[in-house]
CSV table of C-alpha atoms in Angstrom, one decimal:
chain,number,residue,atom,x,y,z
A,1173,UNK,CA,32.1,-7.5,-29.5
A,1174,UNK,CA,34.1,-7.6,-26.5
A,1175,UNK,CA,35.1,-10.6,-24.3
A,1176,UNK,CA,33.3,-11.1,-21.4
A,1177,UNK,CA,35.5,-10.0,-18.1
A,1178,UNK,CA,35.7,-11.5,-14.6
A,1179,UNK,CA,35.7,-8.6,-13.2
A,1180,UNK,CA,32.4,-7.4,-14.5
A,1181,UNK,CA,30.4,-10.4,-13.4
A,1182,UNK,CA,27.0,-8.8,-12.1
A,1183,UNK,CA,25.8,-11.4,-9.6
A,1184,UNK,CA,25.6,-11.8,-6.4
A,1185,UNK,CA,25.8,-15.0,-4.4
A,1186,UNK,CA,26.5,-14.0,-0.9
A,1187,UNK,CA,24.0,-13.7,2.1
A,1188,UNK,CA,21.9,-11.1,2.9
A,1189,UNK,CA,23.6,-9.2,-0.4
A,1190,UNK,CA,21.1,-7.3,-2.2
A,1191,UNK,CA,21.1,-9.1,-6.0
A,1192,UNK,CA,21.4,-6.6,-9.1
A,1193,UNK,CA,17.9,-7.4,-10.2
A,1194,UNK,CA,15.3,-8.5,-7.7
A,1195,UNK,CA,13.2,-10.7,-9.0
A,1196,UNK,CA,9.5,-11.8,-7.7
A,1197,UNK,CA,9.2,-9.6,-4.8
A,1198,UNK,CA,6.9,-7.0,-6.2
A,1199,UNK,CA,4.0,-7.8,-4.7
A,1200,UNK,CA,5.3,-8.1,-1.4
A,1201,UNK,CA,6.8,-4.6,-1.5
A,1202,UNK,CA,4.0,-3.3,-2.9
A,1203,UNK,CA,1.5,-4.4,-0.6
A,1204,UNK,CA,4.1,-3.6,2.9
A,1205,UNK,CA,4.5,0.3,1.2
A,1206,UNK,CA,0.6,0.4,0.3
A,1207,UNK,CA,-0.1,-0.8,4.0
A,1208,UNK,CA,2.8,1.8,5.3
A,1209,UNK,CA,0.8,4.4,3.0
A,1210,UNK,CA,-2.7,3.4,4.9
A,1211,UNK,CA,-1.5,3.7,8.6
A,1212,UNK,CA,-2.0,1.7,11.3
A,1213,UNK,CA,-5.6,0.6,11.1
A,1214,UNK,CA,-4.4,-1.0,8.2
A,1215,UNK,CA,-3.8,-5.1,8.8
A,1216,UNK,CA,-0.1,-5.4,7.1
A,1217,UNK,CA,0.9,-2.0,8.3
A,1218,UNK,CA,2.9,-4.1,10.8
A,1219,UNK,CA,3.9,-7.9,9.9
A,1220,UNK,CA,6.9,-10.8,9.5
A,1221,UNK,CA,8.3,-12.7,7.0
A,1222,UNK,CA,9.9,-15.8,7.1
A,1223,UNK,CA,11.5,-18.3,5.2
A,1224,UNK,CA,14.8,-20.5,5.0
A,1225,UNK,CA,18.1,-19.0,4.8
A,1226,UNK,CA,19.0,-17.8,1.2
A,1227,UNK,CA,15.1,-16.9,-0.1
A,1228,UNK,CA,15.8,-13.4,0.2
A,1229,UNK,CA,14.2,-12.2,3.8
A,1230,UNK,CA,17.2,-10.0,4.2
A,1231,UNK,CA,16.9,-8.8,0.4
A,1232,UNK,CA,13.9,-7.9,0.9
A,1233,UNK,CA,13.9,-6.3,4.2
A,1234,UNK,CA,16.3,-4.0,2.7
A,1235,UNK,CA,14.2,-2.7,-0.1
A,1236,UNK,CA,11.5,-1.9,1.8
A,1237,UNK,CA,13.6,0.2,3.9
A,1238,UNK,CA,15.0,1.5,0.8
A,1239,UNK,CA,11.5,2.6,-0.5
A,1240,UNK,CA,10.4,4.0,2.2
A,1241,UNK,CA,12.8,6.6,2.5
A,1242,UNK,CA,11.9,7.4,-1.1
A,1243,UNK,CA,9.1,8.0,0.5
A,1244,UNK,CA,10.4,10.4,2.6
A,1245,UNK,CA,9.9,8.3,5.6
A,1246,UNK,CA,12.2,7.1,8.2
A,1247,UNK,CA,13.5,3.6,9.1
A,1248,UNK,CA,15.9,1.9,11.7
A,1249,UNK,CA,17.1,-1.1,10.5
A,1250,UNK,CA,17.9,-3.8,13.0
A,1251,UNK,CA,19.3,-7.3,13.0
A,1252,UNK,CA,19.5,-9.6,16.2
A,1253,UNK,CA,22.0,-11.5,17.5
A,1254,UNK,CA,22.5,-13.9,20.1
A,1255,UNK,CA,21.4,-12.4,23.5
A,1256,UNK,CA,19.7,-9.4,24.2
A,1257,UNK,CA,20.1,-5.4,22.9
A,1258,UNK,CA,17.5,-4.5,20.8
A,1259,UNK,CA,15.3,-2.3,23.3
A,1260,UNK,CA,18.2,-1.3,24.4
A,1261,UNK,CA,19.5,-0.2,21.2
A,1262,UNK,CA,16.0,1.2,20.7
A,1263,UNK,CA,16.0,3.7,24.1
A,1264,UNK,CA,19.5,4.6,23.7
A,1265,UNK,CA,21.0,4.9,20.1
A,1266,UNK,CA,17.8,4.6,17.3
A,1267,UNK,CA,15.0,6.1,18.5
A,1268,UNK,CA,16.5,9.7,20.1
A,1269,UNK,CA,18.2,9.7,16.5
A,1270,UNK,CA,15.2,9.7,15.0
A,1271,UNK,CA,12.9,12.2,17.3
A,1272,UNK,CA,16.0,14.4,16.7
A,1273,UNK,CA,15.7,14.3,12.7
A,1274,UNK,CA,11.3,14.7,13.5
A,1275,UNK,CA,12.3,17.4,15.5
A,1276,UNK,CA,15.1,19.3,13.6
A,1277,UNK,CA,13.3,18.9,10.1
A,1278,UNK,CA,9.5,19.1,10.7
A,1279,UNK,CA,8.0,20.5,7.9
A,1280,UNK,CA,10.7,18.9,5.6
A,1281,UNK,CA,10.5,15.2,3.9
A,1282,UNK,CA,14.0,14.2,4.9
A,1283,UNK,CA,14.1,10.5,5.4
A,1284,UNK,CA,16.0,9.6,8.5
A,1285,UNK,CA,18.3,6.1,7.9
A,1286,UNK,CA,19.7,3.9,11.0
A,1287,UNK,CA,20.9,0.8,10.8
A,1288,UNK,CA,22.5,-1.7,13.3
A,1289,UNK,CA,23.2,-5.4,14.6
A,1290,UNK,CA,22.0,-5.9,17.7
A,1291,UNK,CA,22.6,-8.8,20.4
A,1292,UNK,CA,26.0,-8.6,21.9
A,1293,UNK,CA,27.0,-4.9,22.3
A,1294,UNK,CA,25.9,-3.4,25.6
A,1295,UNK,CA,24.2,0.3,26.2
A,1296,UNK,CA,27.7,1.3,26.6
A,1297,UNK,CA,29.2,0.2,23.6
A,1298,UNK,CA,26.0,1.5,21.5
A,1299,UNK,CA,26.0,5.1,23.1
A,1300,UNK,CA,29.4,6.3,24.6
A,1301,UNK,CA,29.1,7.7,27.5
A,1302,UNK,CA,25.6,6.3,28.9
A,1303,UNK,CA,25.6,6.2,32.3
A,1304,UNK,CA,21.7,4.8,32.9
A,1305,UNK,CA,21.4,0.8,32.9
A,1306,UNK,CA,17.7,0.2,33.1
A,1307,UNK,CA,15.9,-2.8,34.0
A,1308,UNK,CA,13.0,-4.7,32.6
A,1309,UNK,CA,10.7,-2.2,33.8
A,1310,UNK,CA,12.6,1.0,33.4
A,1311,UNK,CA,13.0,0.0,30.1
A,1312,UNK,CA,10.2,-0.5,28.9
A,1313,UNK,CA,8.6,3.2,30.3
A,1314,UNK,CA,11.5,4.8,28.3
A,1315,UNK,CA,10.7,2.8,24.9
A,1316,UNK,CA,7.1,3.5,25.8
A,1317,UNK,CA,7.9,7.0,26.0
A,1318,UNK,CA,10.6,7.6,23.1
A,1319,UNK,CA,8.0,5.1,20.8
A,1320,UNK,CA,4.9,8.0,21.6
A,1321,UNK,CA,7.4,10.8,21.1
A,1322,UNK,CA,8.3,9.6,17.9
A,1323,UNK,CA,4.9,8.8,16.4
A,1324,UNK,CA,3.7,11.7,18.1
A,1325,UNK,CA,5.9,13.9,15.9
A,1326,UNK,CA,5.5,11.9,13.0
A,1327,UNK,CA,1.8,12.1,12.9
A,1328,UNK,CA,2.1,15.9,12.5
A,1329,UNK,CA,4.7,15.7,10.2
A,1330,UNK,CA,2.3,13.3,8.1
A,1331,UNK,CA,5.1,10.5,7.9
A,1332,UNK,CA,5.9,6.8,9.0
A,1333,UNK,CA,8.6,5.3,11.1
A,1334,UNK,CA,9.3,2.1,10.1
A,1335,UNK,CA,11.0,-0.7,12.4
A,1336,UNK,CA,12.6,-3.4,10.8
A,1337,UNK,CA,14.5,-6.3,12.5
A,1338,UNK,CA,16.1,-9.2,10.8
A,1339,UNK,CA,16.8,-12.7,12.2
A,1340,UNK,CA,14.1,-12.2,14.6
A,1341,UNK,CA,13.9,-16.1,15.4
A,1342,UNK,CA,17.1,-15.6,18.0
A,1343,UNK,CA,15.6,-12.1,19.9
A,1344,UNK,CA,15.9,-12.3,23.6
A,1345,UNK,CA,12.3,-13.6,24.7
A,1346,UNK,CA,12.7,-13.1,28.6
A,1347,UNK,CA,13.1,-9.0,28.0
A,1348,UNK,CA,13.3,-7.7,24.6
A,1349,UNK,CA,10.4,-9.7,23.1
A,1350,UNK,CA,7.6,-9.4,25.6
A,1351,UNK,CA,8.7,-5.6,26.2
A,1352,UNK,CA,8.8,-4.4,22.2
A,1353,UNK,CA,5.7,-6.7,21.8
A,1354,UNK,CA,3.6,-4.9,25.0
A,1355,UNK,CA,5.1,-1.6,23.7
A,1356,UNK,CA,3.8,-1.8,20.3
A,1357,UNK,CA,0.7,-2.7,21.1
A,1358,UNK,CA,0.2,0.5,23.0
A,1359,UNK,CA,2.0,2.6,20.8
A,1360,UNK,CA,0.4,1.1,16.9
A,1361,UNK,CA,-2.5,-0.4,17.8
A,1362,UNK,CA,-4.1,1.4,21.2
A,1363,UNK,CA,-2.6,4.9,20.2
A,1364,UNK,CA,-3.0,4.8,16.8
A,1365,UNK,CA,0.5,6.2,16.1
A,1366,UNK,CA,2.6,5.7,12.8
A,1367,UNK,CA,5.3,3.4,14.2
A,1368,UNK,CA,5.3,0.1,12.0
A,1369,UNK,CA,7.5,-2.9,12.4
A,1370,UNK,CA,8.7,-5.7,10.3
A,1371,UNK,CA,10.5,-8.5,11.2
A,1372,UNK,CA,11.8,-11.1,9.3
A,1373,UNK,CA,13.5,-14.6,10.0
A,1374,UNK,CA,13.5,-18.6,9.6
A,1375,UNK,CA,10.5,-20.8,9.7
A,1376,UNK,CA,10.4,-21.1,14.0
A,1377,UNK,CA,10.1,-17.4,13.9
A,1378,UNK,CA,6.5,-17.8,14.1
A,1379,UNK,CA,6.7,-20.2,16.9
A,1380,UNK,CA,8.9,-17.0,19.2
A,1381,UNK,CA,6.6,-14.8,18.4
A,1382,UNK,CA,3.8,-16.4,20.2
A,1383,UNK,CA,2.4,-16.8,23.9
A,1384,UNK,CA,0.3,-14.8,26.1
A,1385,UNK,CA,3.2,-11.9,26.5
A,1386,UNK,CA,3.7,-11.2,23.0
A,1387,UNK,CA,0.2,-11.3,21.9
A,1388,UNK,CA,0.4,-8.5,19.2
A,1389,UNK,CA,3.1,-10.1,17.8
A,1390,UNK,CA,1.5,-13.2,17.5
A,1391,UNK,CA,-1.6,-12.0,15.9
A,1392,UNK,CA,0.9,-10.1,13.2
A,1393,UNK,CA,0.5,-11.4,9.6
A,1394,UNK,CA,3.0,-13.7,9.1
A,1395,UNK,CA,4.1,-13.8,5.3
A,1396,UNK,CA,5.7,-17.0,4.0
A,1397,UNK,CA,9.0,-15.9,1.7
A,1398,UNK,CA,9.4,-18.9,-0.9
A,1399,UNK,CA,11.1,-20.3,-4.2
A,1400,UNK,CA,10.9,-17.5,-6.8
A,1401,UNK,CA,8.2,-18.5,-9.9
A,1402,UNK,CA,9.6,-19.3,-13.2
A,1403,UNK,CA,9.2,-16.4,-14.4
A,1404,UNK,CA,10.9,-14.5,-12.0
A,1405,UNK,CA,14.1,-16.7,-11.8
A,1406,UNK,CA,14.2,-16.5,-15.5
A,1407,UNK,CA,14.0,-12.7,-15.2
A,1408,UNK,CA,16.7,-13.2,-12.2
A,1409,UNK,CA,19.1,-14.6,-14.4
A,1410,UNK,CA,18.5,-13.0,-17.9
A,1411,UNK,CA,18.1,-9.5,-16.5
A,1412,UNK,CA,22.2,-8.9,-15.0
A,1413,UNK,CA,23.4,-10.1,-17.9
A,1414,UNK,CA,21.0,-8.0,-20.4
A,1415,UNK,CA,21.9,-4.7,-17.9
A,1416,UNK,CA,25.9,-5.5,-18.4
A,1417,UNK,CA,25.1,-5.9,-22.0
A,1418,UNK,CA,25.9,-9.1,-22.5
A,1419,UNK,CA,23.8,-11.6,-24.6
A,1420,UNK,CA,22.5,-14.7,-22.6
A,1421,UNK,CA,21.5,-17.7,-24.5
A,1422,UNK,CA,17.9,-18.9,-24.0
A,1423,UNK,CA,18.3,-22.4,-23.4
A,1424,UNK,CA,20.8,-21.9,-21.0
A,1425,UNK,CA,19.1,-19.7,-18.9
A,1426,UNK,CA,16.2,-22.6,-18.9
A,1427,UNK,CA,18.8,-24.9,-17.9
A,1428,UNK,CA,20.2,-22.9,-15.2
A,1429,UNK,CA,16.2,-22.2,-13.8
A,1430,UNK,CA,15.5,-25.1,-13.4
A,1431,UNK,CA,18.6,-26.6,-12.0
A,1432,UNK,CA,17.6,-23.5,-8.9
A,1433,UNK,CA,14.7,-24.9,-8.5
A,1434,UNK,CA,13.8,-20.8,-7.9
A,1435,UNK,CA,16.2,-21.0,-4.6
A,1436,UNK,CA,17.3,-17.1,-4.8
A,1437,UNK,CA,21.5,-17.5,-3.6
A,1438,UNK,CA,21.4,-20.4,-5.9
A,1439,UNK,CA,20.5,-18.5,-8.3
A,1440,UNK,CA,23.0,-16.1,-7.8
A,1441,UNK,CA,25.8,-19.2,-7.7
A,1442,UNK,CA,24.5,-20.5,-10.8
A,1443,UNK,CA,24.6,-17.1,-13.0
A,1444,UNK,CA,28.2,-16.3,-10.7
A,1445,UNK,CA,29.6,-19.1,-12.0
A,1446,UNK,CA,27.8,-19.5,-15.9
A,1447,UNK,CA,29.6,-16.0,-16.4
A,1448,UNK,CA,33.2,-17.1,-14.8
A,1449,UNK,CA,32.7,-20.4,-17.5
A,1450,UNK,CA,32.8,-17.7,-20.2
A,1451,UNK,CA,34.9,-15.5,-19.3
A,1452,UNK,CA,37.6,-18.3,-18.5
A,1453,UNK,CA,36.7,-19.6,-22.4
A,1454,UNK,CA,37.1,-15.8,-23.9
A,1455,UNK,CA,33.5,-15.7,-24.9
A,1456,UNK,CA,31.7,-13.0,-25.9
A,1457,UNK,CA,27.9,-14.4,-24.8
A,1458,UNK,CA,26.6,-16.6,-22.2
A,1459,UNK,CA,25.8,-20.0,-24.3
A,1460,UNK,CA,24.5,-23.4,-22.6
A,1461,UNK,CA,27.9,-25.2,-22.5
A,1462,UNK,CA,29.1,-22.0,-20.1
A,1463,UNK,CA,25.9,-22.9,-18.0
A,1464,UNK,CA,26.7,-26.4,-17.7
A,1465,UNK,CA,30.1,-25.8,-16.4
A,1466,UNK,CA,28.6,-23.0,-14.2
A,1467,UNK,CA,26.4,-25.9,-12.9
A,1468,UNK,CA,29.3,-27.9,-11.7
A,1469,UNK,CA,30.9,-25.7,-10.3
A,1470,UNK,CA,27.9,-24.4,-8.2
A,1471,UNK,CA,26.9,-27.9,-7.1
A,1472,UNK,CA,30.6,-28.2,-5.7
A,1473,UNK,CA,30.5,-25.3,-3.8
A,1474,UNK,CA,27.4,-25.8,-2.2
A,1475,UNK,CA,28.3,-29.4,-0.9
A,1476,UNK,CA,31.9,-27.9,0.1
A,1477,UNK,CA,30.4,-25.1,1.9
A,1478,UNK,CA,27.1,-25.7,2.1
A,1479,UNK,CA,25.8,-29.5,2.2
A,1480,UNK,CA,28.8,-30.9,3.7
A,1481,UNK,CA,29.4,-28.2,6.6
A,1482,UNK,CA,25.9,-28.7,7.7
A,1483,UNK,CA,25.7,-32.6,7.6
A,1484,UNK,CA,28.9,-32.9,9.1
A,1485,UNK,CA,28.2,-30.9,12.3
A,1486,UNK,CA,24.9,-33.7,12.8
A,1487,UNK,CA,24.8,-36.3,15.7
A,1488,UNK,CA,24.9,-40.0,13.6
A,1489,UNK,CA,21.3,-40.2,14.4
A,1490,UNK,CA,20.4,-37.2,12.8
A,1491,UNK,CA,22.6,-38.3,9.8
A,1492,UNK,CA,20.5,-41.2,9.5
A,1493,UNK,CA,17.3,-39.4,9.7
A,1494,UNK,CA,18.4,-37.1,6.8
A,1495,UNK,CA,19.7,-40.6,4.7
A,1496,UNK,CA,15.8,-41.7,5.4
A,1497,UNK,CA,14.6,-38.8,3.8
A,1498,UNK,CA,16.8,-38.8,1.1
A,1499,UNK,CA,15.0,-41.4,-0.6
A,1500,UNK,CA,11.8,-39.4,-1.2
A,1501,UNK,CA,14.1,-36.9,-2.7
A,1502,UNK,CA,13.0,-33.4,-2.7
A,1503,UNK,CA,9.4,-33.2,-2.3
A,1504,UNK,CA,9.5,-34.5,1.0
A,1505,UNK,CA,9.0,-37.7,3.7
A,1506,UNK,CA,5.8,-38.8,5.6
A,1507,UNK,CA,6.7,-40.4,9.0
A,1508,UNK,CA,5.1,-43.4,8.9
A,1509,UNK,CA,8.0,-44.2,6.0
A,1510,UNK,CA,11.1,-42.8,8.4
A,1511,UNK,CA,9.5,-44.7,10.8
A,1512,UNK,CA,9.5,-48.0,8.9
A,1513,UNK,CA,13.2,-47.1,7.1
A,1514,UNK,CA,14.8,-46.3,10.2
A,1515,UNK,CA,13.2,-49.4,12.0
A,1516,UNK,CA,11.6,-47.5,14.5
A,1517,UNK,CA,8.3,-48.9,16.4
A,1518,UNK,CA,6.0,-45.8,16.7
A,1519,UNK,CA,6.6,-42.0,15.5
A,1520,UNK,CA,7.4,-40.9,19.0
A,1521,UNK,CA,10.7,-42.7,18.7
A,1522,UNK,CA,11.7,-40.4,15.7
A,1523,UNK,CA,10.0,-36.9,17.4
A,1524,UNK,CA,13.2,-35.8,18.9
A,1525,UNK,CA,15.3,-36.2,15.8
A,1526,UNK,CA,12.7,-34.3,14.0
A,1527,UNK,CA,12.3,-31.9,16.6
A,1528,UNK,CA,16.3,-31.0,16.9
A,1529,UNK,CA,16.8,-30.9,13.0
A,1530,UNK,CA,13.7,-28.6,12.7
A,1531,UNK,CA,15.9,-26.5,15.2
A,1532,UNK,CA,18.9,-26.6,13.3
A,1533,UNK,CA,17.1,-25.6,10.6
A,1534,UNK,CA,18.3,-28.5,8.1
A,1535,UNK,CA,14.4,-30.0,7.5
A,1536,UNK,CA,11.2,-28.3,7.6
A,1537,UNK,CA,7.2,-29.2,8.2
A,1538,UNK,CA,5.7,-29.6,4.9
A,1539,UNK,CA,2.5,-30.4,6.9
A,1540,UNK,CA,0.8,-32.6,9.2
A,1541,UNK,CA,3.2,-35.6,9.7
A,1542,UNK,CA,5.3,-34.6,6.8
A,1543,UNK,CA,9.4,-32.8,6.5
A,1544,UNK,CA,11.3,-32.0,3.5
A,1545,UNK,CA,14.7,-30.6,3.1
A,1546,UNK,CA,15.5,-26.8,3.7
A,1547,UNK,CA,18.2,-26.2,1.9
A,1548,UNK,CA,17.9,-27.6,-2.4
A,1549,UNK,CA,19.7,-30.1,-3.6
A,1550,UNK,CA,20.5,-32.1,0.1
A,1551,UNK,CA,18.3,-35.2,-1.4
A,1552,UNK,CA,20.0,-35.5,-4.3
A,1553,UNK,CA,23.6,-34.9,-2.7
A,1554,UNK,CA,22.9,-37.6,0.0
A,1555,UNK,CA,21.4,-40.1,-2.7
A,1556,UNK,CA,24.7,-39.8,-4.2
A,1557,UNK,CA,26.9,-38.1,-1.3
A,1558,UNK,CA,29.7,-41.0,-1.8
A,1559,UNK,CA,30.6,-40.4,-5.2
A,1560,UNK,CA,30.2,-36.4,-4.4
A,1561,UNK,CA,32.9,-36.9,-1.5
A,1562,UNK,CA,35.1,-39.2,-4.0
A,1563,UNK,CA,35.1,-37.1,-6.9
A,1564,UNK,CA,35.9,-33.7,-4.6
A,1565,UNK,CA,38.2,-35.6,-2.7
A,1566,UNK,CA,39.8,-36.7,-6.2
A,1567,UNK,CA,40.2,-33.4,-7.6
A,1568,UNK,CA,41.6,-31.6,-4.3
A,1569,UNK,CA,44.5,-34.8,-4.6
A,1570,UNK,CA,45.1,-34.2,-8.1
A,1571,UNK,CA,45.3,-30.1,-7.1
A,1572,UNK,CA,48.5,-31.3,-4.5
């Protein structure tokens, strides 16, 4: 049997990549395409996920989009950026794309595919040679209009457009919110036309998409993306390895499942790393002591480029908060006890610190009066963050 090669390693630990097996997200598509399949009336046919960086919104977002052109539908997929662009984007680039392909190839199941960031770039820069800059307004009419169009023509054709978005928590919500919000409303849920959209993006997503100018987006499902079972991050990690044909040893993919704690791009670091450990040592299987060195090497990148980024970039207040919460470990604080640890009088002395991490998305609301930790492994790092910073500052000396 072969040695195992560096340059065959099948996983995947970057953002927003899509992973070579993906694991625990069945249900999810299969319920979005069932919904898709039903129409409008149907409660899911539009909705949001959200979740913390690195569970997989992204991931998933993609497959759906994916699927649904298998099912000869047709998508534009969109991710925001800071500022505004996407109804722009929507008037000027996606949609005529798409009533052009409806129009071209009624009669025909070709799936229709467009894809774009959206935020910075101006109407310009998305269509060259536009020469109309509407406002709010103007807008608005023309996505009105391009949106019926669109589901007009896809309604005969017996199809779906599908609309998804990604990082929804930073779309503009002085134009592009309230106006794709209003617009939707008309177009999915008044008309009755087959225009569905899916959004995806952190925990305060479901706080944007709410007040009285966005109210069908408010009232959309909103589907919480978590840790993957144990069954599925088993399956995450066994089934690259199995596909590359390469033997994995039980115990070590226990080992490695639990040490994710089910976090998706963890996942992907651990089994990254496992298979660098035995390819380095000339193996020809995946055994537990490859797993162990794959687990210290993934818990030092994530403090070097993870952990210690993040905590680094925090006020010293903030710091403290986090050191306060470190104690519970990872299940979580209650505030009476950050109150009492960080000698504070009343919970309404802490709110502020609770309310700006929340932003920054470094904790998040467990529940009434509780926050835990939104990235794995920050309670255990900051329990032992000293030695962490000694021994990585150690071995960067000895590398000169």
């Amino acid at each position: 049997m072969a040695a195992i090669a560096t340059s065959s390693n099948p996983y995947r630990p970057s953002w927003g990549t899509p992973p070579p097996v993906l694991a625990g997200r069945d249900e999810l598509l299969d319920d979005a395409l069932a919904a898709l399949r039903a129409g409008p009336r149907h409660p899911l046919f539009s909705h949001a996920y959200f979740g913390d960086r690195g569970c997989g919104k992204t991931v998933l977002l993609d497959a759906l989009a994916v699927r649904s052109r298998a099912e000869g539908w047709h998508t534009i997929e969109l991710a925001c950026r800071s500022g505004t662009g996407l109804v722009d984007g929507l008037v000027e680039l996606h949609l005529p794309q798409v009533r052009r392909a409806l129009t071209h190839r009624r009669g025909r199941r070709a799936a229709t595919e467009v894809r774009a960031s959206v935020g910075i770039p101006s109407v310009a820069q998305l269509s060259a040679g536009a020469t109309w800059s509407p406002g709010p307004r103007s807008r608005g009419v023309e996505l009105e209009r391009l949106l019926v169009e669109v589901g007009r023509a896809a309604a005969r054709d017996r199809t779906r457009v599908l609309i998804t978005v990604d990082e929804l928590h930073v779309i503009d919500r002085h134009v592009d919110l309230p106006t794709l919000a209003g617009t939707l409303q008309l177009v999915t849920q008044r008309r009755g036309l087959p225009v569905a959209f899916v959004g995806a993006g952190l925990p305060d997503v479901v706080d944007v998409l709410s007040g009285p100018d966005v109210t069908f987006l408010e009232r959309l499902r909103k589907v919480e993306i978590g840790p993957l079972g144990a069954d599925a991050t088993r399956y995450a990690l066994l089934g690259p390895a199995q596909a590359a044909g390469v033997a994995f040893a039980l115990e070590a993919v226990e080992v490695l499942a639990r040490a994710s704690a089910g976090y998706p791009y963890y996942v992907q670091l651990l089994g990254w790393e496992t298979w660098a450990a035995a390819a380095g040592a000339g193996a020809t299987r995946l055994e537990l002591v490859h797993a162990r060195a794959g687990m210290r090497t993934a818990a030092r990148v994530v403090v070097e480029q993870i952990l210690e980024p993040r905590f680094r970039r925090l006020a010293p207040r903030e710091q403290d908060y986090l050191r306060a919460m470190a104690v519970d470990g990872e299940d979580g604080s209650t505030t009476a006890d950050l109150v009492a640890r960080l000698g504070a009088t009343r919970a309404a002395d802490l709110s502020y610190l609770r309310e700006r991490l929340l932003a920054k998305h470094v904790i998040r609301a467990t529940g009434r009066g509780r926050v835990a930790f939104a990235m794995p492994g920050m309670a255990a790092w900051l329990s032992g963050g000293r030695r962490a910073r000694r021994a990585i500052t150690a071995e960067r000396s000895g590398d000169g």
